[in-house]
Amino acid sequence: MNAEKKEQIMNAAVELFAVKGFEGTSVRELASKAGVNLAMINYYFGSKEKLFENIVECKAVNTREELEEIAKDKELDEIGKIDKMVDNYVRRLFCNRYFHRVIHHELMLNQREELQNIIVTKLFPNSNIIKGVLEDGIKKGVFKKVDIELTIASLVGTVNQVLLSKKFCNKMMSKPENYVPYDDEKFIKRVSDHIKSLMRSHILK
Amino acid sequence: MNAEKKEQIMNAAVELFAVKGFEGTSVRELASKAGVNLAMINYYFGSKEKLFENIVECKAVNTREELEEIAKDKELDEIGKIDKMVDNYVRRLFCNRYFHRVIHHELMLNQREELQNIIVTKLFPNSNIIKGVLEDGIKKGVFKKVDIELTIASLVGTVNQVLLSKKFCNKMMSKPENYVPYDDEKFIKRVSDHIKSLMRSHILK
DNA sequence: AAAACTTAATTAAACGTTTGTTTGAATTAA
DNA sequence: TTAATTCAAACAAACGTTTAATTAAGTTTT
């Protein structure tokens, strides 16, 4: 197995799936972008759908560990943990925005049951860690008794909102149409700062 | 032109596009669901893509007027306006969740430039009205000097987050897999209340 | 009011492409 | 020599769209 060529195909696929969707991407276009022969995709992955599953399995970097480390850090208080998790989460999503789009795209559709289950079981533990920190803070009396689940939805949803539509994002931010906000370090900080401030005022007593 | 049959086709299309995506829906499946002959779709709309454009033009109910009425209401103070707008927005999106999914889906993809422009020009004025209220509140000194654009992103993003993936939503809310939260009046109120509380603590001095 | 005519709506069948996938020969690597 | 890789070509199936024939509805003429 040529691991390098497999990588090439997967990278091309992530970008195409993100921009055109799974159904909107043909294997010919995909092969062309990856610079490999059409038949190589089925040779390596078995089918277009198996390629998709392979991508989700591979590219879902183990983010749980990073978050768990923050959750266990005894040098941080509850709000400090939330701050650090937000920074971590925003940065990671901005970096892997193509992959994240693919995931989000797939979650929206009710196709490919199998794939949905893989995604949910990979994503769920992450939000569970944040949930734990919120619960701790409430128990200790440093956080208000907020709606924990929806607080997480606000956190995740805010990032998604700016991440998922460049056009709408630029219009809202009064940036030119061709501006790419996702590589702009200042913009990442702006989003991070906003969410942290939003969370602080919402949960801090 | 048989307006009733046109409606049938559009309604079937919205639901299918929402669940399977535009590319993932075949005109045969669509015709079958709408209970019309395959050729009727091109007879009435010209093409599958024109049908899509037609849906966006037709179904985008003029929500601007409702929001503008709230914005102009002299009986309400700034935070009262925000409260009412949130209620209005959440309820409307939950009611038209299929259509909203289609819009969101299309905004994510960078296909069909024409269609994207239609959508953005229809959606943009809405967020601009909310923006106006936030600016007024800040000018009057009753609101904190928050990041206005990202505050709107949080508002919209929170609703989207619970609206766009039933599976993830149910998992997060510890509901059974087959539960449909979007018709549950209690759930709508819960989301509304959360966002209002989030906004109040974030923007109120 | 009936018949003749005209236009609109509906249909099954077929159109040419494109789709994902497979094949079997050619090439490369071990 | 053997096995793994690469490739052009072909596969059947599904795609969006069009066609030409038929039915229904509406209008005009007798």
PDB file of C-alpha atoms in Angstrom, chain A residues 24-173:
ATOM      1  CA  GLY A  24     -21.493  16.783  -5.749  1.00  0.00           C
ATOM      2  CA  THR A  25     -17.992  15.401  -6.110  1.00  0.00           C
ATOM      3  CA  SER A  26     -17.295  12.849  -8.859  1.00  0.00           C
ATOM      4  CA  VAL A  27     -14.538  10.308  -8.504  1.00  0.00           C
ATOM      5  CA  ARG A  28     -13.086  11.503 -11.807  1.00  0.00           C
ATOM      6  CA  GLU A  29     -12.753  15.058 -10.537  1.00  0.00           C
ATOM      7  CA  LEU A  30     -11.332  13.697  -7.317  1.00  0.00           C
ATOM      8  CA  ALA A  31      -8.767  11.534  -9.077  1.00  0.00           C
ATOM      9  CA  SER A  32      -7.786  14.447 -11.259  1.00  0.00           C
ATOM     10  CA  LYS A  33      -7.262  16.770  -8.281  1.00  0.00           C
ATOM     11  CA  ALA A  34      -5.287  14.133  -6.422  1.00  0.00           C
ATOM     12  CA  GLY A  35      -3.207  13.470  -9.540  1.00  0.00           C
ATOM     13  CA  VAL A  36      -3.893   9.750  -9.603  1.00  0.00           C
ATOM     14  CA  ASN A  37      -5.624   7.374 -11.958  1.00  0.00           C
ATOM     15  CA  LEU A  38      -9.365   7.001 -11.606  1.00  0.00           C
ATOM     16  CA  ALA A  39      -9.155   3.339 -10.702  1.00  0.00           C
ATOM     17  CA  MET A  40      -6.762   4.008  -7.827  1.00  0.00           C
ATOM     18  CA  ILE A  41      -9.580   5.248  -5.599  1.00  0.00           C
ATOM     19  CA  ASN A  42     -11.398   1.951  -5.648  1.00  0.00           C
ATOM     20  CA  TYR A  43      -8.120   0.071  -5.590  1.00  0.00           C
ATOM     21  CA  TYR A  44      -7.074   1.704  -2.339  1.00  0.00           C
ATOM     22  CA  PHE A  45     -10.392   2.344  -0.620  1.00  0.00           C
ATOM     23  CA  GLY A  46     -12.877  -0.060  -2.186  1.00  0.00           C
ATOM     24  CA  SER A  47     -15.488   2.559  -2.997  1.00  0.00           C
ATOM     25  CA  LYS A  48     -16.217   6.261  -2.870  1.00  0.00           C
ATOM     26  CA  GLU A  49     -18.207   5.795   0.332  1.00  0.00           C
ATOM     27  CA  LYS A  50     -15.510   3.707   2.016  1.00  0.00           C
ATOM     28  CA  LEU A  51     -13.075   6.489   1.170  1.00  0.00           C
ATOM     29  CA  PHE A  52     -15.371   8.845   3.053  1.00  0.00           C
ATOM     30  CA  GLU A  53     -15.485   6.576   6.092  1.00  0.00           C
ATOM     31  CA  ASN A  54     -11.707   6.222   5.943  1.00  0.00           C
ATOM     32  CA  ILE A  55     -11.317   9.996   5.991  1.00  0.00           C
ATOM     33  CA  VAL A  56     -13.531  10.381   9.048  1.00  0.00           C
ATOM     34  CA  GLU A  57     -11.698   7.604  10.895  1.00  0.00           C
ATOM     35  CA  CYS A  58      -8.254   8.967  10.015  1.00  0.00           C
ATOM     36  CA  LYS A  59      -8.588  12.707  10.111  1.00  0.00           C
ATOM     37  CA  ALA A  60     -10.552  12.941  13.339  1.00  0.00           C
ATOM     38  CA  VAL A  61      -7.472  13.829  15.319  1.00  0.00           C
ATOM     39  CA  ASN A  62      -7.662  12.775  18.875  1.00  0.00           C
ATOM     40  CA  THR A  63      -8.779  16.051  20.314  1.00  0.00           C
ATOM     41  CA  ARG A  64     -10.143  14.389  23.401  1.00  0.00           C
ATOM     42  CA  GLU A  65      -6.715  14.085  24.977  1.00  0.00           C
ATOM     43  CA  GLU A  66      -5.964  17.781  24.603  1.00  0.00           C
ATOM     44  CA  LEU A  67      -9.263  18.702  26.181  1.00  0.00           C
ATOM     45  CA  GLU A  68      -8.911  16.157  28.958  1.00  0.00           C
ATOM     46  CA  GLU A  69      -5.503  17.521  29.822  1.00  0.00           C
ATOM     47  CA  ILE A  70      -7.021  20.969  30.257  1.00  0.00           C
ATOM     48  CA  ALA A  71      -9.889  19.530  32.300  1.00  0.00           C
ATOM     49  CA  LYS A  72      -7.441  17.821  34.683  1.00  0.00           C
ATOM     50  CA  ASP A  73      -5.060  20.767  35.009  1.00  0.00           C
ATOM     51  CA  LYS A  74      -4.955  21.623  38.694  1.00  0.00           C
ATOM     52  CA  GLU A  75      -3.324  24.990  38.111  1.00  0.00           C
ATOM     53  CA  LEU A  76      -6.480  26.276  36.413  1.00  0.00           C
ATOM     54  CA  ASP A  77      -9.750  27.271  37.997  1.00  0.00           C
ATOM     55  CA  GLU A  78     -13.043  26.507  36.256  1.00  0.00           C
ATOM     56  CA  ILE A  79     -13.278  29.656  34.178  1.00  0.00           C
ATOM     57  CA  GLY A  80      -9.601  29.315  33.292  1.00  0.00           C
ATOM     58  CA  LYS A  81     -10.349  25.874  31.907  1.00  0.00           C
ATOM     59  CA  ILE A  82     -13.245  27.189  29.849  1.00  0.00           C
ATOM     60  CA  ASP A  83     -11.028  29.966  28.466  1.00  0.00           C
ATOM     61  CA  LYS A  84      -8.319  27.530  27.473  1.00  0.00           C
ATOM     62  CA  MET A  85     -10.799  25.091  25.943  1.00  0.00           C
ATOM     63  CA  VAL A  86     -12.371  27.823  23.860  1.00  0.00           C
ATOM     64  CA  ASP A  87      -8.953  28.910  22.580  1.00  0.00           C
ATOM     65  CA  ASN A  88      -8.083  25.312  21.821  1.00  0.00           C
ATOM     66  CA  TYR A  89     -11.384  24.587  20.128  1.00  0.00           C
ATOM     67  CA  VAL A  90     -11.500  27.703  17.973  1.00  0.00           C
ATOM     68  CA  ARG A  91      -7.943  27.323  16.784  1.00  0.00           C
ATOM     69  CA  ARG A  92      -8.361  23.661  15.955  1.00  0.00           C
ATOM     70  CA  LEU A  93     -11.562  24.186  13.987  1.00  0.00           C
ATOM     71  CA  PHE A  94     -10.127  27.099  12.031  1.00  0.00           C
ATOM     72  CA  CYS A  95      -7.083  25.002  11.123  1.00  0.00           C
ATOM     73  CA  ASN A  96      -9.090  21.984  10.009  1.00  0.00           C
ATOM     74  CA  ARG A  97     -11.969  23.917   8.530  1.00  0.00           C
ATOM     75  CA  TYR A  98     -12.298  21.751   5.427  1.00  0.00           C
ATOM     76  CA  PHE A  99     -12.572  18.584   7.429  1.00  0.00           C
ATOM     77  CA  HIS A 100     -14.888  20.245   9.870  1.00  0.00           C
ATOM     78  CA  ARG A 101     -17.134  21.366   7.039  1.00  0.00           C
ATOM     79  CA  VAL A 102     -17.325  17.824   5.727  1.00  0.00           C
ATOM     80  CA  ILE A 103     -18.327  16.558   9.139  1.00  0.00           C
ATOM     81  CA  HIS A 104     -20.901  19.262   9.639  1.00  0.00           C
ATOM     82  CA  HIS A 105     -22.250  18.699   6.156  1.00  0.00           C
ATOM     83  CA  GLU A 106     -22.676  15.016   6.782  1.00  0.00           C
ATOM     84  CA  LEU A 107     -24.316  15.538  10.155  1.00  0.00           C
ATOM     85  CA  MET A 108     -26.959  17.713   8.521  1.00  0.00           C
ATOM     86  CA  LEU A 109     -27.988  14.998   6.098  1.00  0.00           C
ATOM     87  CA  ASN A 110     -29.751  11.869   7.218  1.00  0.00           C
ATOM     88  CA  GLN A 111     -27.906   9.735   4.673  1.00  0.00           C
ATOM     89  CA  ARG A 112     -25.282   7.111   5.398  1.00  0.00           C
ATOM     90  CA  GLU A 113     -26.439   6.075   8.866  1.00  0.00           C
ATOM     91  CA  GLU A 114     -23.194   4.217   9.513  1.00  0.00           C
ATOM     92  CA  LEU A 115     -21.091   7.296   8.882  1.00  0.00           C
ATOM     93  CA  GLN A 116     -23.306   9.432  11.112  1.00  0.00           C
ATOM     94  CA  ASN A 117     -22.781   7.067  14.005  1.00  0.00           C
ATOM     95  CA  ILE A 118     -19.018   7.185  13.567  1.00  0.00           C
ATOM     96  CA  ILE A 119     -19.113  10.967  13.607  1.00  0.00           C
ATOM     97  CA  VAL A 120     -21.400  11.306  16.608  1.00  0.00           C
ATOM     98  CA  THR A 121     -19.405   8.866  18.710  1.00  0.00           C
ATOM     99  CA  LYS A 122     -16.219  10.764  17.826  1.00  0.00           C
ATOM    100  CA  LEU A 123     -17.615  14.217  18.509  1.00  0.00           C
ATOM    101  CA  PHE A 124     -19.692  13.473  21.552  1.00  0.00           C
ATOM    102  CA  PRO A 125     -16.937  12.837  24.084  1.00  0.00           C
ATOM    103  CA  ASN A 126     -15.516  16.290  23.351  1.00  0.00           C
ATOM    104  CA  SER A 127     -18.625  18.172  24.290  1.00  0.00           C
ATOM    105  CA  ASN A 128     -18.933  15.864  27.290  1.00  0.00           C
ATOM    106  CA  ILE A 129     -15.622  17.090  28.650  1.00  0.00           C
ATOM    107  CA  ILE A 130     -16.732  20.705  28.422  1.00  0.00           C
ATOM    108  CA  LYS A 131     -19.991  19.649  30.043  1.00  0.00           C
ATOM    109  CA  GLY A 132     -18.031  18.203  32.939  1.00  0.00           C
ATOM    110  CA  VAL A 133     -16.209  21.459  33.581  1.00  0.00           C
ATOM    111  CA  LEU A 134     -19.467  23.405  33.530  1.00  0.00           C
ATOM    112  CA  GLU A 135     -21.043  20.958  35.990  1.00  0.00           C
ATOM    113  CA  ASP A 136     -18.036  21.229  38.306  1.00  0.00           C
ATOM    114  CA  GLY A 137     -18.232  25.002  38.262  1.00  0.00           C
ATOM    115  CA  ILE A 138     -21.909  24.950  39.094  1.00  0.00           C
ATOM    116  CA  LYS A 139     -21.381  22.438  41.898  1.00  0.00           C
ATOM    117  CA  LYS A 140     -18.610  24.587  43.378  1.00  0.00           C
ATOM    118  CA  GLY A 141     -20.899  27.576  43.204  1.00  0.00           C
ATOM    119  CA  VAL A 142     -18.621  29.652  40.975  1.00  0.00           C
ATOM    120  CA  PHE A 143     -20.893  29.253  37.924  1.00  0.00           C
ATOM    121  CA  LYS A 144     -24.524  30.202  37.590  1.00  0.00           C
ATOM    122  CA  LYS A 145     -27.046  27.410  37.079  1.00  0.00           C
ATOM    123  CA  VAL A 146     -27.202  27.831  33.322  1.00  0.00           C
ATOM    124  CA  ASP A 147     -28.643  25.513  30.688  1.00  0.00           C
ATOM    125  CA  ILE A 148     -25.502  23.447  30.226  1.00  0.00           C
ATOM    126  CA  GLU A 149     -26.389  21.739  26.965  1.00  0.00           C
ATOM    127  CA  LEU A 150     -27.475  24.918  25.244  1.00  0.00           C
ATOM    128  CA  THR A 151     -24.458  26.773  26.578  1.00  0.00           C
ATOM    129  CA  ILE A 152     -22.312  24.264  24.741  1.00  0.00           C
ATOM    130  CA  ALA A 153     -24.521  24.713  21.683  1.00  0.00           C
ATOM    131  CA  SER A 154     -23.821  28.445  21.820  1.00  0.00           C
ATOM    132  CA  LEU A 155     -20.110  27.862  22.054  1.00  0.00           C
ATOM    133  CA  VAL A 156     -19.982  25.394  19.179  1.00  0.00           C
ATOM    134  CA  GLY A 157     -22.628  27.212  17.177  1.00  0.00           C
ATOM    135  CA  THR A 158     -20.815  30.532  17.228  1.00  0.00           C
ATOM    136  CA  VAL A 159     -17.681  29.024  15.737  1.00  0.00           C
ATOM    137  CA  ASN A 160     -19.685  27.121  13.161  1.00  0.00           C
ATOM    138  CA  GLN A 161     -21.572  30.223  12.168  1.00  0.00           C
ATOM    139  CA  VAL A 162     -18.448  32.127  11.131  1.00  0.00           C
ATOM    140  CA  LEU A 163     -16.718  29.037   9.830  1.00  0.00           C
ATOM    141  CA  LEU A 164     -19.314  27.567   7.531  1.00  0.00           C
ATOM    142  CA  SER A 165     -20.110  30.363   5.124  1.00  0.00           C
ATOM    143  CA  LYS A 166     -17.272  32.577   3.979  1.00  0.00           C
ATOM    144  CA  LYS A 167     -19.607  34.739   1.958  1.00  0.00           C
ATOM    145  CA  PHE A 168     -22.025  35.434   4.775  1.00  0.00           C
ATOM    146  CA  CYS A 169     -19.189  35.871   7.226  1.00  0.00           C
ATOM    147  CA  ASN A 170     -17.462  38.480   5.079  1.00  0.00           C
ATOM    148  CA  LYS A 171     -20.693  40.327   4.463  1.00  0.00           C
ATOM    149  CA  MET A 172     -21.400  40.439   8.178  1.00  0.00           C
ATOM    150  CA  MET A 173     -17.869  41.546   9.002  1.00  0.00           C
TER     151      MET A 173
END
